[in-house]
Short mmCIF file of C-alpha atoms in Angstrom, two decimals:
data_model
loop_
_atom_site.label_atom_id
_atom_site.label_comp_id
_atom_site.label_asym_id
_atom_site.label_seq_id
_atom_site.Cartn_x
_atom_site.Cartn_y
_atom_site.Cartn_z
CA MET A 17 -23.38 -17.62 -9.08
CA ARG A 18 -24.30 -13.89 -10.09
CA THR A 19 -27.57 -13.20 -12.45
CA PHE A 20 -26.83 -11.75 -15.67
CA LEU A 21 -29.18 -10.09 -17.86
CA PHE A 22 -30.48 -12.10 -21.08
CA ASN A 23 -34.04 -11.07 -21.90
CA SER A 24 -36.33 -13.98 -20.62
CA SER A 25 -33.72 -15.70 -19.22
CA VAL A 26 -33.10 -13.55 -16.10
CA VAL A 27 -33.33 -15.88 -13.24
CA SER A 28 -36.09 -15.14 -10.95
CA VAL A 29 -36.51 -13.84 -7.33
CA ARG A 30 -37.47 -17.46 -6.30
CA GLN A 31 -35.32 -19.10 -8.42
CA PHE A 32 -32.62 -16.96 -6.66
CA ARG A 33 -34.12 -17.93 -3.16
CA LEU A 34 -33.92 -21.62 -4.14
CA ILE A 35 -30.11 -21.48 -5.46
CA ARG A 36 -29.49 -19.47 -2.57
CA ARG A 37 -30.92 -22.19 -0.06
CA LYS A 38 -28.68 -25.24 -1.77
CA PRO A 39 -26.51 -26.71 1.30
CA VAL A 40 -23.59 -24.00 2.01
CA PHE A 41 -21.09 -27.52 1.37
CA CYS A 42 -22.14 -27.28 -2.45
CA LEU A 43 -21.52 -23.88 -2.71
CA ARG A 44 -17.63 -24.66 -1.72
CA CYS A 45 -17.22 -27.91 -4.39
CA ALA A 46 -16.57 -25.49 -6.99
CA SER A 47 -13.14 -24.75 -5.48
CA SER A 48 -11.40 -28.41 -6.02
CA GLY A 49 -9.33 -26.76 -9.06
CA ALA A 50 -8.69 -23.21 -7.03
CA VAL A 51 -5.76 -21.83 -8.56
CA SER A 52 -3.92 -18.75 -7.20
CA SER A 53 -0.57 -16.32 -8.51
CA ALA A 54 0.47 -13.10 -7.98
CA GLY A 55 2.67 -10.53 -9.79
CA THR A 56 4.11 -6.87 -10.22
CA ALA A 57 2.86 -6.08 -13.30
CA THR A 58 1.06 -7.54 -16.73
CA PRO A 59 2.79 -8.05 -19.89
CA LEU A 60 3.16 -5.78 -22.16
CA PRO A 61 3.98 -6.07 -25.98
CA ASP A 62 7.88 -4.95 -26.40
CA GLU A 63 7.24 -1.83 -28.39
CA ALA A 64 4.95 -0.67 -25.59
CA ALA A 65 7.22 -1.70 -22.97
CA GLU A 66 10.17 0.36 -24.41
CA ARG A 67 8.05 3.36 -24.72
CA PRO A 68 9.78 6.23 -22.77
CA ALA A 69 8.16 7.29 -19.96
CA ARG A 70 6.86 11.00 -20.24
CA SER A 71 4.42 11.35 -16.94
CA VAL A 72 5.97 12.92 -13.60
CA PHE A 73 4.06 10.27 -11.49
CA TYR A 74 3.61 6.58 -11.20
CA PHE A 75 2.67 3.62 -9.80
CA GLU A 76 4.57 0.84 -7.93
CA THR A 77 2.82 -2.00 -8.27
CA GLY A 78 1.75 -6.09 -7.30
CA TYR A 79 -1.44 -7.80 -7.76
CA ALA A 80 -2.38 -11.34 -6.39
CA LEU A 81 -5.37 -13.42 -7.86
CA TYR A 82 -7.28 -16.21 -6.76
CA ALA A 83 -9.68 -18.19 -9.04
CA LYS A 84 -12.13 -20.65 -7.83
CA ARG A 85 -11.51 -22.77 -10.72
CA PRO A 86 -8.85 -22.71 -13.57
CA SER A 87 -9.70 -19.88 -16.59
CA ARG A 88 -11.14 -21.64 -19.39
CA PRO A 89 -8.88 -20.74 -22.80
CA PHE A 90 -9.76 -18.12 -25.17
CA PRO A 91 -11.31 -19.51 -28.05
CA PRO A 92 -10.03 -18.79 -31.71
CA PRO A 93 -9.39 -16.46 -33.38
CA PHE A 94 -8.43 -15.47 -30.04
CA SER A 95 -5.50 -17.94 -28.94
CA SER A 96 -3.69 -19.87 -31.31
CA THR A 97 -4.64 -23.83 -32.65
CA PRO A 98 -2.68 -26.77 -32.97
CA SER A 99 -0.79 -27.25 -36.20
CA GLY A 100 -2.92 -30.08 -37.74
CA SER A 101 0.62 -32.10 -38.30
CA PHE A 102 4.56 -31.65 -38.84
CA SER A 103 3.83 -30.86 -42.63
CA ASP A 104 2.09 -27.44 -41.71
CA PRO A 105 4.44 -24.63 -42.28
CA LEU A 106 6.86 -23.98 -39.91
CA SER A 107 5.26 -20.39 -39.16
CA THR A 108 2.11 -21.87 -38.56
CA HIS A 109 3.93 -24.74 -36.21
CA ASN A 110 5.50 -21.95 -34.18
CA ARG A 111 2.24 -20.03 -33.46
CA SER A 112 0.63 -23.49 -32.56
CA ARG A 113 3.16 -22.99 -29.62
CA ASP A 114 2.58 -19.45 -28.68
CA ARG A 115 -0.22 -19.45 -25.63
CA ARG A 116 -0.72 -15.91 -26.04
CA SER A 117 -3.99 -14.22 -26.83
CA PHE A 118 -4.62 -11.44 -29.73
CA VAL A 119 -7.17 -9.50 -31.28
CA ASN A 120 -6.56 -7.69 -34.11
CA GLY A 121 -3.22 -8.97 -34.60
CA GLU A 122 -2.07 -7.69 -31.06
CA ILE A 123 -1.12 -9.24 -27.86
CA ILE A 124 -4.24 -8.83 -25.84
CA ARG A 125 -3.11 -7.23 -22.63
CA GLY A 126 -3.66 -8.11 -19.28
CA VAL A 127 -3.80 -11.45 -17.28
CA THR A 128 -7.38 -13.42 -16.83
CA ASN A 129 -8.02 -14.91 -13.26
CA GLY A 130 -11.20 -17.42 -13.80
CA ASP A 131 -14.19 -14.51 -15.12
CA ASP A 132 -11.66 -11.65 -13.62
CA ALA A 133 -9.65 -9.74 -15.52
CA ILE A 134 -7.33 -7.18 -14.50
CA LEU A 135 -4.35 -5.32 -16.19
CA VAL A 136 -1.41 -3.92 -14.53
CA GLU A 137 0.74 -0.71 -15.75
CA GLU A 138 2.23 2.05 -14.30
CA ASN A 139 -0.06 4.53 -14.50
CA PHE A 140 -3.78 2.59 -15.16
CA ILE A 141 -4.56 -0.34 -13.09
CA GLY A 142 -8.06 -1.92 -13.49
CA ALA A 143 -10.80 -4.70 -12.46
CA ASN A 144 -12.89 -6.31 -14.33
CA ASP A 145 -15.64 -9.10 -13.24
CA GLY A 146 -16.79 -10.96 -16.13
CA VAL A 147 -20.71 -12.75 -15.01
CA GLY A 148 -19.78 -16.34 -14.67
CA ALA A 149 -23.15 -17.53 -15.77
CA TRP A 150 -22.63 -16.99 -19.12
CA ALA A 151 -20.86 -19.74 -18.85
CA THR A 152 -24.09 -22.23 -18.82
CA ARG A 153 -24.87 -20.44 -22.85
CA PRO A 154 -23.32 -21.79 -25.49
CA ARG A 155 -20.93 -19.18 -26.90
CA GLY A 156 -20.69 -17.97 -23.72
CA HIS A 157 -17.31 -16.46 -22.35
CA ALA A 158 -17.60 -14.19 -19.59
CA ALA A 159 -13.54 -14.43 -19.63
CA LEU A 160 -12.81 -12.95 -23.12
CA TRP A 161 -15.39 -9.81 -22.68
CA SER A 162 -13.53 -8.81 -19.05
CA ARG A 163 -10.59 -9.11 -20.72
CA LEU A 164 -10.92 -7.22 -23.85
CA ILE A 165 -12.61 -4.07 -22.61
CA LEU A 166 -9.26 -3.97 -20.45
CA HIS A 167 -7.34 -4.18 -23.05
CA PHE A 168 -8.96 -1.88 -25.50
CA TRP A 169 -9.54 0.59 -22.96
CA ALA A 170 -5.71 0.62 -21.62
CA LEU A 171 -4.83 0.84 -25.35
CA GLU A 172 -7.35 3.83 -25.90
CA ALA A 173 -5.60 5.66 -22.72
CA GLU A 174 -2.28 5.51 -24.49
CA ARG A 175 -3.44 6.63 -27.21
CA ASP A 176 -4.64 10.04 -25.77
CA THR A 177 -1.37 12.42 -25.82
CA SER A 178 -2.82 14.06 -22.92
CA VAL A 179 -2.76 10.96 -20.67
CA THR A 180 1.09 10.56 -21.02
CA SER A 181 2.07 14.11 -21.96
CA ASN A 182 4.31 16.46 -19.99
CA PRO A 183 2.92 18.07 -16.60
CA SER A 184 3.18 21.58 -18.79
CA LYS A 185 0.24 20.30 -21.09
CA SER A 186 -3.32 21.68 -19.84
CA GLU A 187 -5.30 18.42 -21.31
CA GLU A 188 -7.71 16.21 -18.88
CA PRO A 189 -7.95 12.60 -19.49
CA ASP A 190 -11.45 11.30 -20.51
CA PRO A 191 -11.91 7.62 -19.12
CA ILE A 192 -15.16 7.54 -19.53
CA ALA A 193 -14.88 7.94 -24.17
CA TYR A 194 -11.61 5.20 -23.73
CA LEU A 195 -13.99 3.13 -21.95
CA GLN A 196 -16.92 3.73 -24.49
CA ARG A 197 -14.71 3.23 -27.64
CA ALA A 198 -13.33 -0.09 -25.65
CA TYR A 199 -16.96 -1.46 -24.86
CA GLU A 200 -17.63 -0.59 -28.92
CA GLN A 201 -14.54 -2.55 -30.14
CA THR A 202 -15.30 -5.54 -27.80
CA LEU A 203 -19.00 -5.38 -29.37
CA SER A 204 -17.24 -5.72 -32.60
CA ALA A 205 -14.45 -8.36 -31.47
CA THR A 206 -17.10 -10.77 -30.36
CA SER A 207 -19.81 -10.44 -33.27
CA SER A 208 -20.36 -12.73 -36.27
CA PRO A 209 -18.56 -14.70 -37.43
CA ASN A 210 -16.78 -14.78 -34.06
CA GLU A 211 -19.55 -14.68 -31.82
CA TRP A 212 -19.20 -14.57 -28.23
CA LEU A 213 -21.27 -13.99 -25.70
CA GLY A 214 -20.63 -12.13 -22.30
CA THR A 215 -21.18 -9.11 -20.06
CA THR A 216 -18.74 -7.86 -16.90
CA THR A 217 -18.36 -5.11 -14.64
CA ALA A 218 -15.74 -2.42 -15.41
CA CYS A 219 -13.20 -0.36 -13.03
CA ALA A 220 -10.13 0.69 -13.11
CA ALA A 221 -7.73 4.00 -12.16
CA LEU A 222 -5.72 6.41 -14.57
CA LEU A 223 -2.99 8.20 -12.69
CA HIS A 224 -2.40 11.78 -14.07
CA HIS A 225 -1.37 14.77 -12.53
CA ALA A 226 -3.61 17.81 -11.87
CA THR A 227 -4.04 20.69 -14.43
CA ASP A 228 -3.94 23.61 -12.45
CA LYS A 229 -1.30 23.13 -9.86
CA SER A 230 2.73 24.38 -9.97
CA PRO A 231 4.45 22.13 -8.78
CA PRO A 232 2.51 19.47 -10.46
CA ALA A 233 0.04 17.27 -8.14
CA PRO A 234 -0.84 13.21 -8.61
CA LYS A 235 -4.38 13.18 -9.33
CA LEU A 236 -6.23 9.85 -10.00
CA TYR A 237 -9.19 9.25 -12.79
CA VAL A 238 -11.60 6.18 -11.37
CA THR A 239 -13.76 4.83 -13.80
CA ASN A 240 -16.34 2.28 -12.61
CA LEU A 241 -19.61 0.52 -13.81
CA GLY A 242 -20.77 -2.31 -11.63
CA ASP A 243 -19.73 -3.84 -8.25
CA SER A 244 -15.89 -4.18 -8.78
CA GLN A 245 -14.01 -1.28 -6.37
CA VAL A 246 -11.02 1.19 -6.45
CA LEU A 247 -10.65 2.39 -3.13
CA VAL A 248 -7.95 4.98 -1.93
CA LEU A 249 -6.30 4.65 1.43
CA ARG A 250 -3.69 6.58 3.11
CA PRO A 251 -1.74 4.32 5.03
CA LYS A 252 0.20 6.83 7.82
CA GLN A 253 -2.97 7.95 8.67
CA GLN A 254 -4.72 4.61 8.30
CA GLU A 255 -7.46 6.97 6.79
CA VAL A 256 -9.99 5.92 3.34
CA ILE A 257 -9.23 8.70 1.11
CA PHE A 258 -12.14 7.79 -1.77
CA LYS A 259 -13.96 4.72 -2.76
CA THR A 260 -16.17 3.68 -5.65
CA THR A 261 -20.02 3.10 -4.99
CA GLU A 262 -21.55 -0.25 -6.32
CA GLN A 263 -24.29 0.02 -8.81
CA TRP A 264 -27.10 -2.44 -8.84
CA HIS A 265 -30.08 -3.63 -10.85
CA TRP A 266 -30.95 -5.73 -8.01
CA PHE A 267 -28.92 -8.02 -5.20
CA ASP A 268 -26.22 -9.78 -7.02
CA CYS A 269 -26.63 -8.41 -10.39
CA PRO A 270 -24.57 -5.19 -10.85
CA ARG A 271 -24.94 -2.89 -13.95
CA GLN A 272 -22.45 -4.71 -16.71
CA LEU A 273 -21.56 -4.26 -20.03
CA GLY A 274 -22.50 -6.77 -22.94
CA THR A 275 -24.43 -9.05 -24.47
CA ASN A 276 -28.21 -7.55 -24.27
CA SER A 277 -27.41 -5.38 -21.41
CA PRO A 278 -28.96 -1.96 -21.87
CA ASP A 279 -26.05 -0.25 -19.32
CA THR A 280 -23.52 1.36 -22.11
CA PRO A 281 -20.31 3.42 -20.47
CA GLU A 282 -21.51 7.17 -22.04
CA LYS A 283 -25.20 6.31 -20.02
CA ASN A 284 -23.78 4.77 -16.70
CA ALA A 285 -20.69 4.80 -16.00
CA VAL A 286 -19.04 6.95 -13.24
CA MET A 287 -16.05 8.84 -13.35
CA ASP A 288 -14.63 10.48 -10.20
CA LYS A 289 -11.28 12.96 -9.85
CA VAL A 290 -9.79 12.22 -6.70
CA ASP A 291 -6.42 14.26 -5.43
CA ILE A 292 -4.29 12.05 -4.13
CA GLU A 293 -0.33 12.68 -2.51
CA GLU A 294 2.64 10.27 -3.02
CA ASP A 295 2.50 7.16 -1.11
CA ASP A 296 -0.93 6.67 -1.12
CA VAL A 297 -1.91 3.51 -2.07
CA VAL A 298 -4.61 2.78 -4.84
CA LEU A 299 -6.37 -0.60 -4.99
CA ALA A 300 -8.50 -1.98 -7.95
CA MET A 301 -10.80 -5.00 -6.72
CA SER A 302 -13.20 -7.76 -7.84
CA ASP A 303 -16.55 -8.27 -5.86
CA GLY A 304 -14.28 -11.28 -4.55
CA VAL A 305 -12.89 -9.16 -2.20
CA VAL A 306 -15.38 -6.48 -1.20
CA ASP A 307 -18.24 -9.21 -0.76
CA ASN A 308 -16.03 -10.94 1.83
CA LEU A 309 -14.31 -8.35 3.66
CA TRP A 310 -15.91 -5.08 5.11
CA GLU A 311 -13.62 -1.95 4.71
CA HIS A 312 -12.10 -1.33 7.80
CA GLU A 313 -10.17 -5.15 6.97
CA VAL A 314 -9.12 -4.10 4.39
CA VAL A 315 -7.68 -0.82 5.57
CA GLU A 316 -6.10 -2.90 8.71
CA ASN A 317 -4.78 -5.56 6.52
CA VAL A 318 -2.97 -3.17 4.28
CA VAL A 319 -1.75 -1.02 7.04
CA ASP A 320 -0.29 -4.12 8.50
CA SER A 321 1.11 -5.66 5.73
CA ILE A 322 2.85 -2.24 4.89
CA ARG A 323 4.53 -2.39 8.79
CA LYS A 324 5.64 -6.02 7.99
CA TRP A 325 7.46 -5.08 4.56
CA GLU A 326 8.68 -1.72 6.18
CA ALA A 327 9.98 -4.43 9.10
CA GLY A 328 11.80 -6.83 6.48
CA GLU A 329 9.01 -9.47 5.96
CA GLY A 330 7.51 -10.66 2.70
CA GLY A 331 10.47 -11.40 0.71
CA ARG A 332 13.53 -9.85 -0.61
CA GLY A 333 12.54 -5.95 -1.96
CA THR A 334 13.83 -4.57 -5.45
CA SER A 335 15.97 -2.00 -3.67
CA GLU A 336 16.37 -0.83 0.03
CA ASP A 337 13.90 1.56 0.37
CA ARG A 338 11.12 -0.29 1.76
CA LYS A 339 9.10 2.51 3.34
CA GLY A 340 5.36 2.69 3.07
CA GLY A 341 5.25 -0.51 1.36
CA ALA A 342 8.25 0.62 -1.82
CA GLY A 343 10.89 -1.35 -3.47
CA GLY A 344 8.43 -4.25 -4.42
CA GLY A 345 6.15 -4.41 -1.78
CA MET A 346 2.84 -3.70 -3.23
CA ARG A 347 2.70 -7.31 -4.32
CA PHE A 348 3.35 -8.61 -0.85
CA VAL A 349 0.22 -6.14 0.13
CA ALA A 350 -2.05 -7.73 -2.91
CA GLU A 351 -1.16 -10.99 -1.75
CA GLU A 352 -1.95 -10.63 2.00
CA LEU A 353 -5.33 -8.96 1.31
CA MET A 354 -6.14 -12.04 -1.09
CA LYS A 355 -5.41 -14.42 1.07
CA ALA A 356 -7.75 -12.56 3.94
CA ALA A 357 -10.61 -12.59 1.41
CA ARG A 358 -10.06 -16.16 0.61
CA VAL A 359 -10.35 -17.09 4.33
CA ILE A 360 -13.33 -15.59 4.41
CA ALA A 361 -14.60 -16.88 0.84
CA GLU A 362 -14.07 -20.73 1.67
CA ASP A 363 -15.62 -20.40 5.81
CA PRO A 364 -19.10 -21.42 5.35
CA PHE A 365 -19.64 -19.86 9.06
CA ALA A 366 -18.06 -16.65 8.92
CA GLU A 367 -19.56 -12.86 8.76
CA SER A 368 -19.66 -11.05 5.49
CA PRO A 369 -20.81 -8.18 3.90
CA PHE A 370 -22.17 -10.63 1.41
CA MET A 371 -24.25 -12.35 3.66
CA GLU A 372 -24.94 -9.30 5.34
CA ARG A 373 -26.74 -8.06 2.32
CA ALA A 374 -28.63 -11.56 1.45
CA VAL A 375 -30.17 -11.50 4.84
CA ASP A 376 -31.29 -8.02 4.28
CA GLU A 377 -32.89 -9.32 0.95
CA GLY A 378 -34.48 -12.01 2.95
CA LEU A 379 -32.24 -14.70 1.27
CA ALA A 380 -31.08 -18.04 3.18
CA MET A 381 -27.13 -17.12 3.37
CA GLU A 382 -24.41 -17.66 5.69
CA GLY A 383 -20.67 -17.80 5.36
CA GLY A 384 -18.46 -15.87 2.84
CA LYS A 385 -19.14 -15.98 -0.76
CA LEU A 386 -16.77 -18.22 -2.66
CA ASP A 387 -15.63 -16.02 -6.08
CA ASP A 388 -12.86 -15.22 -7.86
CA ILE A 389 -10.68 -12.82 -6.08
CA SER A 390 -8.31 -10.25 -8.04
CA VAL A 391 -6.50 -7.37 -6.13
CA VAL A 392 -4.13 -4.72 -7.72
CA ALA A 393 -2.20 -2.26 -5.55
CA GLY A 394 -0.97 0.71 -6.66
CA LEU A 395 1.85 2.88 -4.85
CA CYS A 396 1.74 6.41 -6.36
CA LYS A 397 5.15 7.85 -6.51
CA ARG A 398 7.21 10.65 -7.89
CA ARG A 399 9.83 10.15 -11.06
CA LYS A 400 12.89 10.68 -10.23
CA GLY A 401 14.68 13.65 -12.41
#
């Protein structure tokens, strides 16, 4: 369980070392209620789904999730409560059957995975990692925080016309400003009388276009705060083009947004502009991946999955064109990467990046790190016509 920032309640180094010396078996016991799932995109409200696309570039997407334990339901007023009796108004009864979550009258975008949250849209992908230690605190709900941050972040990006404008526009998006406003809106939504405590890392990639090139070329705006990761690779060259740098306060305590944390997007988030090409693969991953797989293992896994997809493995595609992972292959890529990370996470004798860092800190640790694993994969494509 990673450390949160909670004034005097921060776990000391000595306490942390004692925790890490628990038998490996005990760490694995929490996986008994593990849940996995996969898909191509996270749900959108009807009005957003019907909005015509205006960007010349987009992601073909897929995601795969593994939660070490089932996600906690969101509390009221973010989720519907069952109606008290059959005498309640029909509108209340119907709403009580709606299992979706809401904030400010809008469906909360994204999907929750344990304490992680992901959001998968055609030009915006993200993976946030809620700090699970908040589950031990009254009114602590890290999963709510990770999901709300992503929800408001995506809405802010949509409201900026420069993000969805045609290529002739010269404005650049400002993802850190979007994240700052998302953070402020999350603070407001989780304040009294609906006070819920939590913190989360934040990591996302926004697909746009270079404003100084003709014809337009794809450009990625990557924003990170904490230790989730965006990694960009060029499968045909088996090469990493870019990856984010982890941000830590100390070992296993990343920078995080939320209750009592000194971190804010304006002060601490880092945004990078990355020139990419069509058919580059962009991964947004929680630390459940990067703590269990080294970079070269991620690259090898993705390249191998794309080759399998091109050879007809991985299920039926959405089109006959499977080249480079097109036609539905990103879901297969995400699933294979999630499975590989899970194998290490559940192996008490495996070598892992997390174990290596723990040993460097003088901590007794072996095996993978059992954690929520979230993978989003996006294949950069040019829109036809």
